[in-house]
Short mmCIF file of C-alpha atoms in Angstrom, two decimals:
data_model
loop_
_atom_site.label_atom_id
_atom_site.label_comp_id
_atom_site.label_asym_id
_atom_site.label_seq_id
_atom_site.Cartn_x
_atom_site.Cartn_y
_atom_site.Cartn_z
CA MET A 118 -0.37 -0.32 -0.75
CA LYS A 119 3.27 2.34 0.53
CA LYS A 120 4.07 2.07 -2.60
CA THR A 121 1.14 2.95 -4.30
CA LEU A 122 0.76 5.92 -2.37
CA VAL A 123 4.17 7.32 -2.60
CA TYR A 124 3.51 5.96 -6.26
CA ALA A 125 0.68 8.20 -6.26
CA ALA A 126 1.65 11.50 -5.14
CA THR A 127 4.01 11.23 -7.84
CA CYS A 128 1.70 11.43 -9.80
CA LEU A 129 -0.37 13.83 -8.52
CA ALA A 130 2.40 16.09 -8.67
CA THR A 131 2.42 15.62 -12.74
CA MET A 132 -1.30 16.40 -12.67
CA VAL A 133 -0.43 19.78 -11.30
CA PHE A 134 1.39 20.34 -15.38
CA LEU A 135 -0.67 18.27 -17.09
CA TYR A 136 -4.23 19.14 -16.09
CA GLY A 137 -3.51 22.58 -16.02
CA CYS A 138 -1.82 22.27 -19.75
CA SER A 139 -5.23 20.57 -21.17
CA SER A 140 -8.23 21.54 -19.41
CA GLY A 141 -8.92 25.05 -21.03
CA GLU A 142 -11.20 27.84 -19.98
CA ASN A 143 -14.53 26.15 -21.36
CA SER A 144 -12.98 22.68 -19.83
CA GLU A 145 -16.58 21.24 -18.33
CA LYS A 146 -17.40 17.85 -19.68
CA GLN A 147 -20.82 17.28 -20.96
CA LYS A 148 -23.02 14.54 -20.32
CA ASP A 149 -25.21 15.16 -23.31
CA SER A 150 -28.21 13.43 -22.77
CA PRO A 151 -32.11 13.38 -25.09
CA LYS A 152 -35.02 16.68 -23.93
CA GLY A 153 -36.43 15.64 -21.33
CA ALA A 154 -34.03 12.69 -20.43
CA LYS A 155 -32.48 11.78 -16.53
CA LYS A 156 -28.92 14.37 -15.65
CA GLU A 157 -26.95 12.02 -14.47
CA LEU A 158 -24.08 12.04 -11.39
CA VAL A 159 -21.99 10.20 -10.57
CA VAL A 160 -19.86 9.22 -7.42
CA TRP A 161 -17.63 7.95 -5.99
CA ASP A 162 -17.98 6.19 -2.97
CA TRP A 163 -16.21 4.25 0.26
CA THR A 164 -17.11 0.20 -0.59
CA ASP A 165 -18.15 -0.33 3.46
CA PRO A 166 -21.50 2.07 3.78
CA TYR A 167 -22.51 -1.46 1.47
CA LYS A 168 -21.94 -3.71 3.53
CA LYS A 169 -24.45 -6.19 4.28
CA GLU A 170 -24.80 -5.38 7.50
CA LEU A 171 -23.32 -1.55 7.09
CA ALA A 172 -26.40 -0.39 4.56
CA GLY A 173 -28.80 0.64 6.03
CA PRO A 174 -28.36 4.18 6.70
CA MET A 175 -27.22 4.77 3.38
CA GLU A 176 -30.55 3.16 2.06
CA ILE A 177 -32.70 5.40 3.34
CA VAL A 178 -29.58 8.08 1.94
CA LEU A 179 -30.63 6.91 -1.45
CA ASP A 180 -34.29 6.07 -1.10
CA GLN A 181 -34.71 10.61 0.42
CA TYR A 182 -32.28 11.37 -2.26
CA LYS A 183 -34.28 9.46 -5.37
CA LYS A 184 -37.62 10.60 -3.84
CA ASP A 185 -36.16 14.42 -3.55
CA ASN A 186 -34.33 14.76 -7.48
CA PRO A 187 -36.22 12.76 -9.70
CA ASP A 188 -34.70 14.33 -11.94
CA VAL A 189 -30.86 12.51 -11.60
CA GLU A 190 -29.41 9.05 -12.30
CA LEU A 191 -28.08 8.48 -9.76
CA LYS A 192 -24.61 5.79 -10.73
CA ILE A 193 -22.13 4.60 -7.49
CA GLU A 194 -19.27 3.74 -7.75
CA GLN A 195 -17.59 1.85 -5.40
CA ILE A 196 -14.18 2.01 -4.28
CA ASN A 197 -12.59 0.59 -1.38
CA ASN A 198 -10.10 3.59 0.53
CA ASP A 199 -7.25 1.98 -0.49
CA ASN A 200 -7.83 2.62 -4.18
CA MET A 201 -9.41 5.47 -4.40
CA ARG A 202 -5.88 7.48 -4.51
CA THR A 203 -4.75 5.65 -7.33
CA LYS A 204 -8.24 5.33 -9.09
CA LEU A 205 -8.84 9.46 -9.14
CA LEU A 206 -5.72 9.89 -10.67
CA ALA A 207 -5.74 7.65 -13.18
CA ALA A 208 -9.52 9.90 -14.44
CA VAL A 209 -7.35 13.09 -13.98
CA SER A 210 -5.13 11.67 -16.44
CA ALA A 211 -8.58 10.23 -18.82
CA ASN A 212 -9.83 13.33 -18.41
CA ASN A 213 -12.92 11.31 -17.23
CA LEU A 214 -13.70 12.10 -12.92
CA PRO A 215 -16.93 11.56 -11.98
CA ASP A 216 -19.03 14.17 -10.65
CA VAL A 217 -18.57 13.39 -6.98
CA ALA A 218 -15.78 11.80 -4.51
CA TYR A 219 -15.39 10.59 -1.00
CA LEU A 220 -11.69 11.66 -0.65
CA ASP A 221 -9.96 10.27 3.03
CA GLY A 222 -9.52 14.32 4.89
CA GLN A 223 -5.27 14.81 4.63
CA TRP A 224 -5.39 14.05 0.13
CA LEU A 225 -8.05 17.35 -0.15
CA SER A 226 -5.21 19.75 -0.08
CA GLU A 227 -3.14 17.78 -2.39
CA PHE A 228 -5.83 17.16 -4.67
CA LYS A 229 -7.68 21.31 -4.37
CA ASP A 230 -4.51 22.47 -5.57
CA VAL A 231 -4.26 20.16 -8.75
CA GLY A 232 -7.12 22.57 -9.64
CA ILE A 233 -9.56 19.98 -10.22
CA LEU A 234 -11.55 20.99 -7.49
CA ALA A 235 -15.05 22.59 -8.30
CA ASP A 236 -14.73 25.44 -4.81
CA LEU A 237 -18.45 24.90 -2.33
CA THR A 238 -19.15 28.60 -1.20
CA PRO A 239 -21.06 29.12 -3.57
CA PHE A 240 -23.23 26.63 -1.56
CA MET A 241 -22.40 27.39 1.48
CA THR A 242 -24.64 31.09 1.86
CA ASP A 243 -27.66 29.82 2.49
CA TRP A 244 -26.11 25.90 4.55
CA SER A 245 -27.28 25.81 8.09
CA GLY A 246 -24.33 22.92 7.88
CA LYS A 247 -21.10 25.13 7.45
CA THR A 248 -21.54 25.92 11.56
CA ASP A 249 -22.12 21.86 13.14
CA PHE A 250 -18.26 21.23 13.14
CA PRO A 251 -15.77 21.38 15.47
CA LYS A 252 -13.82 24.86 13.82
CA ALA A 253 -10.83 22.10 13.81
CA VAL A 254 -12.63 20.66 11.02
CA TRP A 255 -14.35 23.25 8.82
CA ASP A 256 -10.66 24.55 9.42
CA SER A 257 -9.25 21.47 7.71
CA VAL A 258 -12.37 22.34 3.66
CA THR A 259 -11.25 25.61 3.64
CA PHE A 260 -8.82 27.04 1.64
CA ASP A 261 -7.94 31.29 2.41
CA GLY A 262 -12.11 31.45 2.93
CA HIS A 263 -12.90 29.62 0.15
CA THR A 264 -14.22 25.63 1.27
CA PHE A 265 -13.36 22.62 -1.45
CA GLY A 266 -14.86 19.63 0.65
CA VAL A 267 -17.61 18.41 3.02
CA PRO A 268 -16.27 16.48 6.51
CA GLY A 269 -18.59 13.27 6.50
CA ASP A 270 -18.61 10.70 9.45
CA GLY A 271 -15.42 9.73 11.00
CA ASP A 272 -13.27 8.65 14.44
CA VAL A 273 -11.16 10.14 16.77
CA ARG A 274 -9.03 8.45 19.44
CA THR A 275 -9.33 8.32 23.50
CA LEU A 276 -7.13 5.51 26.92
CA LEU A 277 -8.49 2.62 26.09
CA TYR A 278 -7.50 1.01 30.25
CA ARG A 279 -8.63 -2.12 32.30
CA LYS A 280 -11.55 -0.49 34.91
CA ASP A 281 -10.79 -3.16 37.03
CA LEU A 282 -7.09 -3.62 36.91
CA LEU A 283 -7.69 0.20 37.91
CA ALA A 284 -9.20 -0.66 40.75
CA LYS A 285 -7.32 -3.31 42.42
CA ALA A 286 -4.47 -0.86 42.15
CA GLY A 287 -6.59 1.52 44.23
CA TYR A 288 -7.04 4.12 41.80
CA SER A 289 -11.03 5.45 41.34
CA ASN A 290 -10.31 7.96 37.70
CA PRO A 291 -8.59 6.77 34.56
CA PRO A 292 -4.17 8.27 34.26
CA LYS A 293 -5.03 12.01 33.09
CA THR A 294 -0.78 14.11 32.09
CA TRP A 295 1.76 11.97 32.19
CA SER A 296 3.07 10.98 34.89
CA GLU A 297 -0.20 9.50 36.01
CA LEU A 298 -0.10 7.39 33.15
CA VAL A 299 3.19 5.82 34.15
CA GLU A 300 2.65 5.26 37.98
CA VAL A 301 -0.36 3.61 36.79
CA ALA A 302 0.58 1.57 34.17
CA LYS A 303 3.78 -0.02 36.47
CA LYS A 304 0.82 0.08 39.76
CA ILE A 305 -0.96 -2.08 37.56
CA GLN A 306 1.65 -4.39 36.25
CA LYS A 307 2.27 -5.43 39.49
CA VAL A 308 -1.42 -6.35 40.44
CA GLY A 309 -2.60 -7.91 36.61
CA ALA A 310 1.02 -9.97 37.10
CA ALA A 311 -0.82 -12.62 38.07
CA GLU A 312 -3.76 -12.95 35.72
CA GLY A 313 -1.23 -12.11 32.28
CA ILE A 314 -0.72 -8.48 32.58
CA GLU A 315 2.71 -8.37 30.53
CA TYR A 316 2.70 -4.05 30.30
CA GLY A 317 0.58 -1.62 32.35
CA PHE A 318 0.26 0.01 28.39
CA ALA A 319 0.92 -1.09 24.79
CA LEU A 320 2.88 1.53 22.97
CA ASN A 321 1.68 2.48 18.49
CA GLY A 322 4.67 1.83 17.19
CA GLY A 323 4.96 -0.23 14.09
CA ASN A 324 5.14 1.84 10.11
CA SER A 325 0.90 2.35 9.97
CA GLU A 326 -0.39 5.59 10.29
CA HIS A 327 -2.02 4.72 12.85
CA THR A 328 0.99 5.15 14.79
CA SER A 329 1.27 9.67 13.74
CA MET A 330 -2.17 9.11 14.44
CA ARG A 331 -1.23 8.81 18.09
CA SER A 332 0.95 10.70 18.26
CA LEU A 333 -0.19 14.06 16.97
CA PRO A 334 -2.44 14.49 20.20
CA TYR A 335 0.76 14.30 22.76
CA ILE A 336 2.82 16.95 19.72
CA TRP A 337 -0.61 19.61 20.02
CA ASP A 338 -1.15 19.41 23.35
CA LEU A 339 2.85 20.49 23.67
CA GLY A 340 2.01 23.64 21.31
CA GLY A 341 3.61 22.44 17.84
CA ASP A 342 3.15 20.20 15.27
CA PHE A 343 4.29 18.57 12.16
CA ILE A 344 4.76 21.55 10.27
CA ASP A 345 4.74 25.09 11.81
CA ALA A 346 3.15 27.77 11.89
CA GLN A 347 4.78 29.22 8.96
CA GLY A 348 4.16 25.79 6.28
CA GLN A 349 7.89 24.42 6.47
CA PRO A 350 8.22 20.68 7.82
CA ALA A 351 9.24 20.68 11.81
CA LEU A 352 10.00 17.32 12.85
CA ASN A 353 12.90 18.12 15.11
CA SER A 354 11.21 20.83 16.59
CA GLU A 355 10.49 20.69 21.10
CA PRO A 356 7.12 19.36 20.68
CA VAL A 357 8.61 16.22 18.65
CA LEU A 358 11.65 15.54 20.49
CA LYS A 359 10.00 15.47 23.62
CA THR A 360 7.13 13.10 22.46
CA VAL A 361 9.55 10.78 20.54
CA GLN A 362 11.46 10.48 23.86
CA PHE A 363 8.46 10.34 26.23
CA LEU A 364 7.54 6.77 24.62
CA SER A 365 10.86 5.90 23.66
CA ASP A 366 11.15 6.43 27.57
CA LEU A 367 8.04 4.05 28.77
CA VAL A 368 9.88 1.75 26.78
CA SER A 369 13.07 2.05 27.68
CA GLN A 370 13.66 4.15 31.38
CA TYR A 371 9.65 2.88 33.00
CA LYS A 372 9.93 -0.92 30.95
CA VAL A 373 5.75 -0.15 30.81
CA ALA A 374 5.58 -1.13 27.06
CA PRO A 375 6.48 -3.65 25.49
CA PRO A 376 10.46 -3.53 23.83
CA ASP A 377 8.73 -4.95 20.07
CA SER A 378 6.61 -1.59 20.52
CA TYR A 379 8.35 -0.87 17.14
CA LEU A 380 6.82 -2.91 15.66
CA LYS A 381 3.73 -3.11 16.86
CA THR A 382 0.15 -1.62 14.60
CA LYS A 383 -3.17 -0.36 16.50
CA ARG A 384 -4.24 -4.69 14.83
CA GLU A 385 -1.09 -5.53 17.33
CA VAL A 386 -2.35 -3.66 19.97
CA ALA A 387 -5.59 -4.34 19.85
CA ALA A 388 -4.93 -8.35 19.61
CA SER A 389 -2.87 -7.37 23.57
CA ILE A 390 -5.94 -5.98 25.38
CA ILE A 391 -8.43 -8.14 24.09
CA GLY A 392 -5.50 -11.07 24.85
CA GLY A 393 -5.07 -10.14 28.15
CA GLN A 394 -1.44 -9.08 27.97
CA THR A 395 -1.70 -5.21 28.35
CA ALA A 396 -3.71 -2.94 30.21
CA MET A 397 -4.13 0.30 28.74
CA ALA A 398 -3.68 1.60 25.07
CA ILE A 399 -5.14 4.94 22.97
CA VAL A 400 -7.54 3.62 20.44
CA GLY A 401 -9.55 4.71 18.38
CA SER A 402 -13.28 4.89 18.29
CA TRP A 403 -14.82 2.81 15.67
CA GLU A 404 -12.59 -0.45 16.92
CA TRP A 405 -14.77 -0.22 20.06
CA ARG A 406 -17.85 -1.78 18.27
CA SER A 407 -16.43 -3.16 14.99
CA ASP A 408 -12.51 -4.08 13.57
CA ALA A 409 -10.99 -4.72 17.66
CA ASN A 410 -14.67 -4.84 18.50
CA PHE A 411 -13.88 -4.13 22.12
CA LEU A 412 -17.57 -3.98 24.10
CA ALA A 413 -18.39 -7.65 22.18
CA GLN A 414 -14.78 -9.50 23.66
CA ALA A 415 -16.62 -11.37 26.68
CA ASN A 416 -12.83 -11.79 28.34
CA LEU A 417 -13.80 -8.36 29.19
CA LYS A 418 -17.82 -7.25 29.16
CA ASP A 419 -17.30 -4.82 32.06
CA LYS A 420 -14.01 -4.07 32.67
CA LEU A 421 -13.56 -1.93 29.92
CA GLY A 422 -13.35 1.82 29.95
CA SER A 423 -12.23 4.83 27.85
CA ALA A 424 -11.00 8.48 29.38
CA PRO A 425 -9.43 11.78 27.07
CA ILE A 426 -5.50 10.67 26.01
CA PRO A 427 -3.51 11.52 29.38
CA VAL A 428 -1.87 15.31 28.39
CA PRO A 429 2.24 15.86 29.36
CA ASP A 430 2.05 17.31 32.60
CA GLY A 431 2.18 20.89 33.16
CA VAL A 432 -0.94 20.89 30.98
CA ASP A 433 -4.02 21.48 31.28
CA PRO A 434 -5.79 17.93 30.93
CA ALA A 435 -9.78 19.81 29.98
CA LYS A 436 -7.71 20.87 26.79
CA ALA A 437 -6.58 17.31 25.90
CA ALA A 438 -6.43 16.87 22.34
CA THR A 439 -7.42 13.50 20.38
CA ALA A 440 -6.34 13.26 16.20
CA VAL A 441 -9.82 12.99 14.42
CA GLY A 442 -9.72 11.15 11.38
CA TYR A 443 -13.00 11.39 8.50
CA GLY A 444 -14.19 11.10 5.10
CA THR A 445 -14.35 14.82 2.68
CA TRP A 446 -17.18 14.80 -0.06
CA VAL A 447 -16.30 16.66 -3.19
CA ILE A 448 -17.40 18.31 -5.91
CA PHE A 449 -15.55 17.84 -9.25
CA LYS A 450 -14.47 21.54 -11.58
CA ASP A 451 -15.47 20.42 -15.30
CA SER A 452 -18.76 18.34 -13.31
CA ASP A 453 -22.17 19.91 -14.73
CA ALA A 454 -24.33 18.22 -12.39
CA LYS A 455 -22.92 20.28 -9.16
CA GLN A 456 -26.63 21.05 -7.73
CA ALA A 457 -27.33 17.22 -7.82
CA GLY A 458 -23.52 16.62 -6.06
CA TRP A 459 -24.39 19.13 -4.05
CA ASN A 460 -28.40 17.48 -2.74
CA TRP A 461 -26.21 14.08 -2.07
CA ILE A 462 -23.70 16.40 -0.70
CA GLU A 463 -26.44 17.53 1.41
CA LYS A 464 -27.60 14.53 2.80
CA VAL A 465 -25.01 11.67 2.88
CA THR A 466 -23.37 14.69 5.16
CA SER A 467 -26.97 15.15 7.00
CA ALA A 468 -26.66 14.62 11.17
CA GLN A 469 -29.06 12.13 11.32
CA HIS A 470 -27.60 9.74 8.59
CA GLU A 471 -24.05 10.22 11.20
CA ILE A 472 -26.68 9.24 13.86
CA ASN A 473 -28.16 5.58 11.47
CA ILE A 474 -24.44 4.95 10.74
CA PHE A 475 -23.53 4.96 14.30
CA LYS A 476 -26.55 3.16 16.00
CA ASP A 477 -25.94 0.91 13.38
CA GLY A 478 -22.54 0.02 15.19
CA THR A 479 -20.04 0.58 13.35
CA GLY A 480 -18.34 2.89 15.52
CA ASN A 481 -18.20 5.93 13.30
CA MET A 482 -18.59 8.72 14.68
CA PRO A 483 -20.32 12.77 13.63
CA MET A 484 -18.56 15.57 11.98
CA ARG A 485 -22.15 16.77 13.30
CA LEU A 486 -21.73 19.10 16.09
CA SER A 487 -25.78 18.73 16.58
CA ALA A 488 -25.75 14.83 15.83
CA TYR A 489 -24.42 14.09 19.43
CA LYS A 490 -28.02 16.14 20.96
CA ASP A 491 -29.29 12.20 20.29
CA PRO A 492 -29.30 10.28 23.14
CA VAL A 493 -27.25 7.21 21.84
CA PHE A 494 -23.93 9.78 22.62
CA THR A 495 -25.38 9.75 26.11
CA SER A 496 -26.17 5.71 26.69
CA ASP A 497 -22.98 4.20 27.51
CA PRO A 498 -20.24 5.97 29.38
CA ILE A 499 -17.28 4.50 26.86
CA PHE A 500 -19.96 6.60 23.87
CA SER A 501 -19.41 10.18 26.60
CA SER A 502 -15.59 9.60 26.54
CA PHE A 503 -16.27 9.68 22.14
CA VAL A 504 -18.38 13.24 22.79
CA ASP A 505 -16.33 14.46 25.43
CA THR A 506 -13.22 14.84 23.47
CA ILE A 507 -15.03 15.62 20.02
CA PRO A 508 -14.10 19.92 20.98
CA ASN A 509 -10.30 19.87 21.34
CA ALA A 510 -10.94 17.54 18.17
CA ARG A 511 -7.65 18.61 15.50
CA SER A 512 -6.91 16.64 12.41
CA ARG A 513 -4.23 15.53 10.13
CA PRO A 514 -2.29 19.41 10.01
CA LYS A 515 -3.47 20.82 6.37
CA THR A 516 -0.22 21.09 3.15
CA ASN A 517 0.77 18.33 0.44
CA ASN A 518 2.95 16.64 2.45
CA TYR A 519 1.22 14.77 4.77
CA GLU A 520 2.11 11.46 3.79
CA LEU A 521 6.01 12.66 4.42
CA LEU A 522 5.71 13.65 7.03
CA SER A 523 3.80 10.96 8.48
CA GLN A 524 6.50 8.03 6.61
CA SER A 525 9.22 10.30 8.08
CA TYR A 526 8.25 10.51 11.56
CA ARG A 527 7.13 6.81 11.71
CA ASP A 528 10.99 6.12 10.11
CA ALA A 529 11.65 8.04 13.25
CA ILE A 530 10.01 6.41 15.95
CA GLN A 531 10.28 3.18 15.57
CA LYS A 532 14.74 4.13 14.93
CA VAL A 533 14.05 5.80 18.77
CA LEU A 534 11.75 2.81 20.56
CA SER A 535 14.30 0.04 18.74
CA GLY A 536 16.57 1.50 20.19
CA LYS A 537 19.15 2.26 16.91
CA GLN A 538 18.93 6.09 17.61
CA LYS A 539 18.79 8.40 20.77
CA SER A 540 15.89 10.54 19.43
CA GLU A 541 17.61 13.42 18.89
CA ASP A 542 19.59 11.80 15.15
CA ALA A 543 16.18 9.85 14.31
CA LEU A 544 14.12 13.54 13.88
CA LYS A 545 17.03 16.02 12.77
CA GLU A 546 17.70 12.50 10.18
CA ALA A 547 14.03 12.48 9.51
CA GLN A 548 13.54 17.00 9.87
CA ASP A 549 16.36 16.42 6.58
CA LYS A 550 14.94 13.96 4.05
CA VAL A 551 11.79 15.82 4.47
CA LYS A 552 13.26 19.24 3.75
CA ALA A 553 14.63 17.03 1.22
CA SER A 554 11.93 15.86 -1.23
CA TRP A 555 9.66 19.16 0.36
CA LYS A 556 7.91 20.81 -2.31
#
C-alpha cells in the first residue's frame, strides 16, 4: 500500500502540470442526453457503507435522494479507500473524473492544488451546516476563505483502560497526565501479573499511519505539529522531540510498554488488550464496535473504560487533544451536475445520517455537532468519552506533504523505540530528509 501511495504522490505532482495544460477555460464535461432524460450523477464512494451488515443508513439516504431528485440518475461506484487515490489520479489523466467523490481528508489539499475540485463556497450561503462542525475540522476544508469539501463521518482516539485493574491498583480515575500514566501502568503491571498482564501500556509504534495519529495529540498538547506556523516541516521541533522521548521512555526507562513496540500496529495493540497482556492503550472510536470490537469480547465484559488521552505534565487535562480522521465529500470542477452533487452531499453529511451510522454499530463518529444531542451518545460512558473529546479534536496538518511527513516521523519513531538511534538524531535525520523532498 505504501508503495502505491508514494507512486500516487509523484503522479499527483505531475497532474498539476498536465491538468493545467489540457483543461482550458471551458473544459466542463458535457453529458449529452436526450431532452427530458435524467441528468446523470456519478459518485465514487468508499465500499464499507454498502456492505450488507452496514447498509441500512445508506439505503435511507439513497431512497430520500431518489425521491427528492427524480430528474437525477444516480450512479454510485463503490471503491475501496486504499484504491480511491490511484483511481482518481488515473481519471484525471484520462479526463474521466466522476461528479462527486469521497476522499480521505488528508488528500484534500493536494487535489485542491491540482485545480480539479469545485469551489463549494456558493453552496454555503444558505447552508446552516457549515457552523455545525468543530472549528478545527471545518478549517481543514477551507482555504483562504473558500470551501472545497464537506467532512463526512469519522473517528476520534481515546485512552482505553481496564477498570477492574485500575481499581485493584487503588485508583478510582484513569490517568490524566504523562506522569500519572506511568505511575498507574507500573502498579497495574504488579497487581495484574497473576492474571497475565505483562505491560501496563500498549504502544503503537509500527510503520502505520495510526502511529502518527496516536502521536499527534501529544505534539499538539505541547503546542507543536508536524509543520510550523509558516507551513514548513518541524519534525525536530521541541514538541515532537519531547513526544518521541516520552514514548521511548515508556519502553526503555519505565518499562511499561513492550520492547518490540516499534513493530506494533493497531492490530497488535488491540490483540494485546483482548488477549489480556496489556491494560491500557490509545485506540480509535471505531475499534470498540467494529474492527477490534472490544465491546463484544466476553473476557472483557464490563471491564473496560474510555477517557481522554493523558496530557504532558503542565498541560490542562480539560484541553486534551485528540486526532480526528474523516472522509471529505468533494465535487469536481468539470462536473455539469454540481447542484445534483450538492444535493447528494447535503443528505450524506446530515446529522441524522451520521447518527444512523453510529447506531448501526459501525463506531464511526459524527462530525456534525448537533448529532451529539441524540441519547445514543450518552447511553454508555464509553460513547460519552468520545463526545467529550470532540471539542478538542484536530485533523492532520493541512499540507500537500503530509504523506512525506508522516512516513518520515514513523521511520524516526521505529529507530528510537528499537534503540538504534537517539531521539534527537533520528528526528534531525527525518527533518533533513523531509526538507530535501519538500514541495
